Structure formats: structure tokens, C-alpha cells
CSV table of C-alpha atoms in Angstrom, one decimal:
chain,number,residue,atom,x,y,z
A,4,UNK,CA,177.1,177.0,68.1
A,5,UNK,CA,178.0,178.2,71.5
A,6,UNK,CA,174.4,179.4,72.2
A,7,UNK,CA,172.9,176.0,71.2
A,8,UNK,CA,172.8,172.7,73.0
A,9,UNK,CA,175.7,170.4,72.1
A,10,UNK,CA,174.6,167.3,70.2
A,11,UNK,CA,174.3,164.1,72.1
A,12,UNK,CA,176.9,161.4,71.4
A,13,UNK,CA,175.7,158.8,68.9
A,14,UNK,CA,175.3,155.4,70.6
A,15,UNK,CA,178.5,153.3,70.2
A,16,UNK,CA,178.9,149.6,69.8
A,17,UNK,CA,182.0,147.4,69.6
A,18,UNK,CA,182.4,143.9,68.1
A,19,UNK,CA,179.3,144.1,65.9
A,20,UNK,CA,178.6,141.1,63.8
A,21,UNK,CA,175.6,140.6,61.4
A,22,UNK,CA,173.5,138.9,64.0
A,23,UNK,CA,173.9,141.6,66.6
A,24,UNK,CA,173.3,144.3,64.0
A,25,UNK,CA,170.1,142.8,62.8
A,26,UNK,CA,168.8,141.7,66.2
A,27,UNK,CA,169.9,144.5,68.5
A,28,UNK,CA,170.9,147.6,66.7
A,29,UNK,CA,168.9,148.0,63.5
A,30,UNK,CA,165.5,147.4,65.2
A,31,UNK,CA,166.0,150.5,67.3
A,32,UNK,CA,165.9,152.7,64.2
A,33,UNK,CA,168.5,154.9,65.8
A,34,UNK,CA,172.0,156.0,64.5
A,35,UNK,CA,174.9,153.8,65.7
A,36,UNK,CA,178.6,154.1,65.7
A,37,UNK,CA,180.2,150.7,65.0
A,38,UNK,CA,183.7,151.3,66.3
A,39,UNK,CA,186.5,149.5,64.4
A,40,UNK,CA,184.0,147.6,62.2
A,41,UNK,CA,186.2,148.2,59.2
A,42,UNK,CA,189.6,148.1,61.0
A,43,UNK,CA,190.6,144.8,59.3
A,44,UNK,CA,190.2,146.2,55.8
A,45,UNK,CA,193.4,146.2,53.8
A,46,UNK,CA,192.5,149.7,52.5
A,47,UNK,CA,192.2,151.0,56.0
A,48,UNK,CA,195.6,149.5,56.9
A,49,UNK,CA,197.0,151.2,53.8
A,50,UNK,CA,195.5,154.6,54.8
A,51,UNK,CA,196.9,154.3,58.3
A,52,UNK,CA,200.3,153.9,56.7
A,53,UNK,CA,200.0,157.0,54.6
A,54,UNK,CA,197.8,158.8,52.2
A,55,UNK,CA,200.2,157.8,49.4
A,56,UNK,CA,199.8,154.1,50.4
A,57,UNK,CA,196.1,154.4,50.4
A,58,UNK,CA,196.2,155.9,46.9
A,59,UNK,CA,198.5,153.1,45.7
A,60,UNK,CA,196.0,150.5,47.2
A,61,UNK,CA,193.1,152.0,45.2
A,62,UNK,CA,195.1,152.3,42.0
A,63,UNK,CA,196.1,148.7,42.3
A,64,UNK,CA,192.6,147.6,41.4
A,65,UNK,CA,192.9,149.3,38.0
A,66,UNK,CA,190.2,152.0,37.5
A,67,UNK,CA,188.0,151.1,34.6
A,68,UNK,CA,186.9,154.6,33.7
A,69,UNK,CA,186.9,158.3,34.7
A,70,UNK,CA,185.0,159.5,37.7
A,71,UNK,CA,182.5,162.3,38.3
A,72,UNK,CA,184.1,165.2,40.2
A,73,UNK,CA,182.7,168.3,41.8
A,74,UNK,CA,185.0,171.3,42.4
A,75,UNK,CA,184.4,174.5,44.3
A,76,UNK,CA,186.5,177.6,44.5
A,77,UNK,CA,188.7,178.2,47.5
A,78,UNK,CA,186.3,180.9,48.6
A,79,UNK,CA,183.6,178.4,49.6
A,80,UNK,CA,185.9,177.0,52.3
A,81,UNK,CA,185.0,173.5,51.5
A,82,UNK,CA,181.2,174.0,51.9
A,83,UNK,CA,179.4,172.6,48.9
A,84,UNK,CA,176.1,174.6,48.8
A,85,UNK,CA,174.3,177.3,46.9
A,86,UNK,CA,175.4,180.6,45.5
A,87,UNK,CA,174.1,183.6,47.5
A,88,UNK,CA,171.1,184.1,45.2
A,89,UNK,CA,170.0,180.4,45.3
A,90,UNK,CA,169.9,180.4,41.5
A,91,UNK,CA,172.9,178.0,41.1
A,92,UNK,CA,175.1,175.8,43.1
A,93,UNK,CA,178.5,177.0,44.2
A,94,UNK,CA,180.5,174.2,42.5
A,95,UNK,CA,180.9,172.7,39.1
A,96,UNK,CA,180.7,169.1,37.9
A,97,UNK,CA,183.1,167.4,35.5
A,98,UNK,CA,184.9,164.1,34.6
A,99,UNK,CA,188.5,163.2,35.2
A,100,UNK,CA,190.7,160.1,35.5
A,101,UNK,CA,190.8,158.8,39.1
A,102,UNK,CA,194.6,158.9,39.1
A,103,UNK,CA,194.5,162.6,38.3
A,104,UNK,CA,192.0,163.4,41.0
A,105,UNK,CA,194.0,161.5,43.6
A,106,UNK,CA,197.3,163.1,42.6
A,107,UNK,CA,195.6,166.6,42.8
A,108,UNK,CA,194.3,165.8,46.3
A,109,UNK,CA,197.7,164.7,47.5
A,110,UNK,CA,199.4,167.8,46.0
A,111,UNK,CA,196.8,170.2,47.5
A,112,UNK,CA,197.5,169.0,51.0
A,113,UNK,CA,200.2,171.7,51.2
A,114,UNK,CA,197.9,174.4,49.9
A,115,UNK,CA,196.4,176.5,52.7
A,116,UNK,CA,193.4,177.4,50.5
A,117,UNK,CA,192.8,174.6,48.1
A,118,UNK,CA,189.8,174.1,45.8
A,119,UNK,CA,187.2,171.9,47.3
A,120,UNK,CA,187.3,168.6,45.5
A,121,UNK,CA,185.1,165.5,45.8
A,122,UNK,CA,184.4,162.3,44.1
A,123,UNK,CA,181.0,161.1,45.3
A,124,UNK,CA,179.0,157.9,45.2
A,125,UNK,CA,181.0,156.0,42.6
A,126,UNK,CA,179.9,152.3,42.5
A,127,UNK,CA,183.0,150.4,43.5
A,128,UNK,CA,182.5,147.1,41.6
A,129,UNK,CA,182.2,149.1,38.4
A,130,UNK,CA,185.1,151.5,39.1
A,131,UNK,CA,187.6,149.3,41.0
A,132,UNK,CA,186.9,145.6,40.3
A,133,UNK,CA,188.0,143.5,43.2
A,134,UNK,CA,188.0,146.2,45.8
A,135,UNK,CA,184.7,145.0,47.4
A,136,UNK,CA,186.0,141.4,47.7
A,137,UNK,CA,189.2,142.6,49.3
A,138,UNK,CA,187.4,145.0,51.7
A,139,UNK,CA,184.2,143.3,52.8
A,140,UNK,CA,181.4,144.0,55.4
A,141,UNK,CA,178.5,141.6,55.9
A,142,UNK,CA,176.0,143.9,57.7
A,143,UNK,CA,173.9,145.2,54.7
A,144,UNK,CA,171.7,142.7,52.8
A,145,UNK,CA,173.3,141.2,49.8
A,146,UNK,CA,173.7,142.3,47.1
A,147,UNK,CA,174.4,145.9,48.2
A,148,UNK,CA,177.2,147.3,46.1
A,149,UNK,CA,179.6,149.6,48.0
A,150,UNK,CA,180.2,153.2,46.9
A,151,UNK,CA,183.3,155.3,47.4
A,152,UNK,CA,183.6,159.0,48.3
A,153,UNK,CA,187.0,160.8,48.1
A,154,UNK,CA,187.9,164.4,48.7
A,155,UNK,CA,189.6,166.9,50.9
A,156,UNK,CA,188.4,169.0,53.8
A,157,UNK,CA,184.8,169.5,52.6
A,158,UNK,CA,181.5,170.2,54.3
A,159,UNK,CA,178.2,168.6,53.2
A,160,UNK,CA,174.9,170.3,54.4
A,161,UNK,CA,172.5,168.2,56.4
A,162,UNK,CA,170.3,166.1,54.0
A,163,UNK,CA,168.4,162.8,54.0
A,164,UNK,CA,168.7,159.7,52.0
A,165,UNK,CA,165.9,157.5,50.7
A,166,UNK,CA,167.7,154.4,51.9
A,167,UNK,CA,169.3,153.0,55.0
A,168,UNK,CA,173.1,153.6,55.1
A,169,UNK,CA,176.2,152.0,56.6
A,170,UNK,CA,179.4,153.9,55.9
A,171,UNK,CA,183.0,153.0,56.8
A,172,UNK,CA,185.7,155.7,57.2
A,173,UNK,CA,188.8,154.6,55.3
A,174,UNK,CA,191.1,157.7,55.4
A,175,UNK,CA,190.9,160.9,57.3
A,176,UNK,CA,188.4,161.7,60.1
A,177,UNK,CA,184.7,162.6,59.6
A,178,UNK,CA,182.3,164.4,61.8
A,179,UNK,CA,178.7,163.4,61.4
A,180,UNK,CA,175.8,165.4,62.9
A,181,UNK,CA,172.4,163.7,62.7
A,182,UNK,CA,168.8,164.8,63.1
A,183,UNK,CA,165.7,162.6,63.3
A,184,UNK,CA,163.2,162.8,60.4
A,185,UNK,CA,160.6,164.7,62.5
A,186,UNK,CA,163.0,167.7,62.7
A,187,UNK,CA,162.6,168.5,59.0
A,188,UNK,CA,160.7,171.8,59.5
A,189,UNK,CA,163.3,172.9,62.1
A,190,UNK,CA,166.1,172.3,59.6
A,191,UNK,CA,164.7,174.7,57.0
A,192,UNK,CA,165.0,172.6,53.8
A,193,UNK,CA,166.2,174.3,50.6
A,194,UNK,CA,164.6,174.2,47.1
A,195,UNK,CA,163.3,170.9,45.7
A,196,UNK,CA,164.1,171.8,42.1
A,197,UNK,CA,167.8,172.6,42.7
A,198,UNK,CA,169.7,170.4,45.1
A,199,UNK,CA,173.4,169.6,45.6
A,200,UNK,CA,172.7,165.8,45.5
A,201,UNK,CA,169.1,164.9,44.8
A,202,UNK,CA,167.1,165.5,48.0
A,203,UNK,CA,166.7,168.9,49.8
A,204,UNK,CA,169.4,170.1,52.1
A,205,UNK,CA,169.2,172.2,55.2
A,206,UNK,CA,169.8,175.9,54.6
A,207,UNK,CA,171.4,176.2,58.0
A,208,UNK,CA,175.2,176.4,58.2
A,209,UNK,CA,176.1,174.0,61.1
A,210,UNK,CA,179.4,175.9,61.6
A,211,UNK,CA,177.7,179.3,62.0
A,212,UNK,CA,173.9,178.9,62.4
A,213,UNK,CA,172.0,182.2,61.9
A,214,UNK,CA,169.3,181.9,64.6
A,215,UNK,CA,167.7,185.2,63.6
A,216,UNK,CA,167.0,183.8,60.2
A,217,UNK,CA,166.4,180.2,61.3
A,218,UNK,CA,165.2,180.4,64.9
A,219,UNK,CA,163.6,176.9,65.0
A,220,UNK,CA,167.0,175.4,64.3
A,221,UNK,CA,167.6,175.5,68.1
A,222,UNK,CA,164.9,172.9,68.5
A,223,UNK,CA,166.6,170.7,65.9
A,224,UNK,CA,169.9,171.0,67.8
A,225,UNK,CA,168.1,169.8,70.9
A,226,UNK,CA,167.5,166.5,69.1
A,227,UNK,CA,170.8,166.3,67.3
A,228,UNK,CA,173.4,163.5,67.7
A,229,UNK,CA,177.0,163.6,66.6
A,230,UNK,CA,180.2,161.5,66.4
A,231,UNK,CA,183.7,161.8,65.0
A,232,UNK,CA,184.8,158.7,63.2
A,233,UNK,CA,188.4,157.6,62.6
A,234,UNK,CA,189.7,155.2,59.9
A,235,UNK,CA,188.1,151.8,60.4
A,236,UNK,CA,185.0,153.1,62.3
A,237,UNK,CA,181.6,152.7,60.7
A,238,UNK,CA,178.2,154.5,61.1
A,239,UNK,CA,174.7,153.2,60.7
A,240,UNK,CA,172.2,155.9,59.5
A,241,UNK,CA,168.6,154.8,59.6
A,242,UNK,CA,166.1,155.7,56.8
A,243,UNK,CA,165.5,159.4,56.3
A,244,UNK,CA,167.7,160.6,59.2
A,245,UNK,CA,169.2,164.0,58.2
A,246,UNK,CA,173.0,164.1,58.4
A,247,UNK,CA,175.6,166.8,57.9
A,248,UNK,CA,179.1,165.6,57.2
A,249,UNK,CA,182.4,167.4,57.8
A,250,UNK,CA,185.5,165.8,56.4
A,251,UNK,CA,188.1,167.0,58.9
A,252,UNK,CA,191.4,166.2,57.1
A,253,UNK,CA,193.0,167.2,53.8
A,254,UNK,CA,192.6,163.7,52.3
A,255,UNK,CA,189.6,161.6,53.0
A,256,UNK,CA,188.1,158.3,51.7
A,257,UNK,CA,184.7,156.9,52.7
A,258,UNK,CA,182.9,153.8,51.6
A,259,UNK,CA,179.2,153.4,52.1
A,260,UNK,CA,176.4,150.9,51.5
A,261,UNK,CA,172.8,152.1,50.7
A,262,UNK,CA,169.8,149.8,50.7
A,263,UNK,CA,166.1,149.9,51.0
A,264,UNK,CA,164.1,146.8,52.0
A,265,UNK,CA,160.8,148.0,50.7
A,266,UNK,CA,159.4,145.9,47.9
A,267,UNK,CA,161.3,146.6,44.7
A,268,UNK,CA,158.1,146.4,42.6
A,269,UNK,CA,156.6,149.4,44.2
A,270,UNK,CA,156.7,152.9,42.8
A,271,UNK,CA,159.2,155.6,44.0
A,272,UNK,CA,157.8,157.4,47.1
A,273,UNK,CA,159.9,160.5,46.3
A,274,UNK,CA,158.4,160.6,42.8
A,275,UNK,CA,155.0,160.4,44.4
A,276,UNK,CA,155.8,163.4,46.6
A,277,UNK,CA,156.8,165.4,43.5
A,278,UNK,CA,153.6,164.4,41.7
A,279,UNK,CA,151.6,165.3,44.8
A,280,UNK,CA,153.1,168.8,44.8
A,281,UNK,CA,152.2,169.1,41.1
A,282,UNK,CA,148.6,167.8,41.5
A,283,UNK,CA,147.6,168.9,45.0
A,284,UNK,CA,149.7,171.6,46.5
A,285,UNK,CA,148.0,174.5,44.6
A,286,UNK,CA,144.4,173.3,44.8
A,287,UNK,CA,141.9,175.5,46.7
A,288,UNK,CA,142.3,175.1,50.4
A,289,UNK,CA,139.0,173.3,50.8
A,290,UNK,CA,139.9,170.8,48.2
A,291,UNK,CA,143.3,170.2,49.7
A,292,UNK,CA,141.6,169.5,53.1
A,293,UNK,CA,139.4,166.9,51.5
A,294,UNK,CA,142.3,165.2,49.7
A,295,UNK,CA,144.3,165.1,52.9
A,296,UNK,CA,141.4,163.1,54.4
A,297,UNK,CA,141.5,160.8,51.4
A,298,UNK,CA,145.2,160.2,51.6
A,299,UNK,CA,145.1,159.7,55.3
A,300,UNK,CA,142.5,157.0,54.8
A,301,UNK,CA,143.8,155.2,51.8
A,302,UNK,CA,147.6,155.8,51.9
A,303,UNK,CA,148.5,156.2,55.5
A,304,UNK,CA,145.6,154.2,57.1
A,305,UNK,CA,145.4,156.6,60.0
A,306,UNK,CA,141.9,155.3,60.9
A,307,UNK,CA,142.7,151.7,60.5
A,308,UNK,CA,142.3,149.4,57.6
A,309,UNK,CA,140.3,151.3,54.9
A,310,UNK,CA,139.0,148.2,53.3
A,311,UNK,CA,138.3,146.0,56.4
A,312,UNK,CA,134.7,145.9,55.4
A,313,UNK,CA,135.5,144.2,52.0
A,314,UNK,CA,136.1,140.5,51.4
A,315,UNK,CA,139.8,139.7,50.7
A,316,UNK,CA,139.2,139.1,47.0
A,317,UNK,CA,137.8,142.6,46.6
A,318,UNK,CA,140.5,144.5,48.4
A,319,UNK,CA,142.8,144.7,45.4
A,320,UNK,CA,145.9,146.9,45.8
A,321,UNK,CA,144.6,148.0,49.2
A,322,UNK,CA,145.0,144.5,50.6
A,323,UNK,CA,147.9,143.8,52.9
A,324,UNK,CA,150.0,142.1,50.3
A,325,UNK,CA,149.1,143.0,46.7
A,326,UNK,CA,150.5,140.5,44.2
A,327,UNK,CA,152.6,141.3,41.2
A,328,UNK,CA,149.5,141.3,38.9
A,329,UNK,CA,147.8,144.0,41.0
A,330,UNK,CA,150.9,146.1,41.2
A,331,UNK,CA,151.4,145.7,37.4
A,332,UNK,CA,147.9,147.1,36.8
A,333,UNK,CA,148.7,150.1,39.1
A,334,UNK,CA,152.0,150.6,37.3
A,335,UNK,CA,150.2,150.6,33.9
A,336,UNK,CA,147.7,153.1,35.2
A,337,UNK,CA,150.4,155.4,36.5
A,338,UNK,CA,152.3,155.2,33.2
A,339,UNK,CA,149.1,156.1,31.4
A,340,UNK,CA,148.6,159.1,33.7
A,341,UNK,CA,152.2,160.2,33.2
A,342,UNK,CA,151.7,160.1,29.5
A,343,UNK,CA,149.1,162.8,29.8
A,344,UNK,CA,151.4,165.2,31.5
């Protein structure tokens, strides 16, 4: 990326407690490195001793089941992505005992061209009972179950999450490159129907961006922020910020916490996007223009309160705080509509 601007350093904070996180850091809606926030974790101390000690610490909690594993051939050089024709992903999925995966990762450290291997987003209280109690963080709202990510030197394309995120590096180093939500167009998102992990990923290779093919990526890099985290460091990623992740060492462990403080009785916004594509995207242009005005008024309220002229009892689901009964009726209506598809 020599012809591109270097990412700005992500803002860093030391000695962050819950009060400081909620009162000072989170309201900024900006990424934040929380240096040393997980340094007191026993699993981090184990990882600092050796990879083998970290593995022993994990296995000491007695895995309750096998884990989902993704594996890519050595030729992908650790980059989980698409095959060249975009008809399939460049890795396969399977199940394996955690002990076998960990043993393979330790063994492959001596291999100059190993398979790319990753265990992703396993819910820790279900997989390793007692781990969360032994390695705690009080920054996310409770209850927010931690998830574990384990692998070798892999690269994850920039993508966004539908939740806020705090992650703690346990073993190995990780390089995070973040982009604000408004840079979506400049990141050239890939297909919606086929994604490595649920939401679209950027088609741009951060290690070798092709500016002839993706010229607007230069604008995205002008807004990028980055940081390299060591064991014990944590990172806060606000809602919908795009983030690419490079695991820099041959053995890596990461623990994260996802949460979304939107009402849990609302529908899924990403589902609404997909239905919107189905129902609106291919309408005649004049109809799309009208529906955009309707959505701007009723959904996004770009011209103020769309029902300010109505008495409160008549505002229904468009009121400022619809009750459970109103939302239940909307849910029933949506289910009835879905039944017609």
C-alpha cells in the first residue's frame, strides 16, 4: 500500500474501567484500543508462557463438544476469501475435536506453508464451561457470552458486524484495519448471497490493493485507522465499522464479546435489507423513487416526525415507544407476508 495513505493510529486508552468505557469512550462511537485490558487474565498469562501452556489452559476446562473448523489450502496464503470465479469460497468447513485442532496448530508452526486453519466464533460457556468466569471483563452489558477464535497466520477481509464488539487478544498478535460505515462504497463489497461469514466482505486485498480495479479504495484508506494488538490488549469496534484482521503469528487466540442494545423485540434490520432488495430493488425507476420518499418519511424520519400531526393514541407503531402489543401485531403482519413468499 505504498501509494496509499497510511492508516491513522486507533485512539488508545489505558486503565479503562466500566465507568470510563461507558462515560468517555463508547459515546464517541469511534474505535478504541484498550491497552492491557485483559492482561490479568489467567489465559493470557498462560499464552505468554508458551503456546503449549495456553493450549493446556484451554483444555483444562474440558471441551464439551467438537468445534466448527474452516481450512484453506496452503496456496491461499492464509487469506480466507473467494475462489477466482466468485462461485465458491476458497476454504472448506468441517467439525473436529478441539484437542485435535489445537495439536495440529502447534505442529504446523514448523511448516513454512501450512494449511490455513481457524476455529471461529465458538460460544465459550457452551464449549469450555468455567472459562468465562476465570477470564472476565465487565465492559459489555450482561449477559454477553464471550466467543473464542483460534487459528494460525490468517487474513480476514474487511467486513462489518451487526453488533458492537469488544475483543481481547489472548495469544499471538493481531493487526486490525478499520473503516467507518460511510466508506462502504469505497470498499467494494462482495456478493450478498455468498459470504465468508454472513455479511458482505470487501473485495479489496489490503495487502495488495488493485487501484486500477478498485480506484475508490484510496478514499477509504484516507479514512482508515489501524492498530497492532499484543496479548492482553483489547479493541472496541463500534456498530457497523468495517474491519480487516491479520493474525500475525503462527498460533493465535482471540476472545470477543458482541452485543446490540437495540430492543430485542424488534425485527432484524439485515433481514429487512434483504427483503427490501427482493421487493424494491428491481421496480421501475419511477416507483423506486416514490418508495424512497416513503421510506425516508416513515422509516428514517428525514423530514421530522411523520406522525406529529396525530394524537398519541393514533400513532401506533410510528410512535416514539411502541409497546409490546403494537410490535406483536407488526410481527404477525410480517409473518403473514412471509408466508406468501
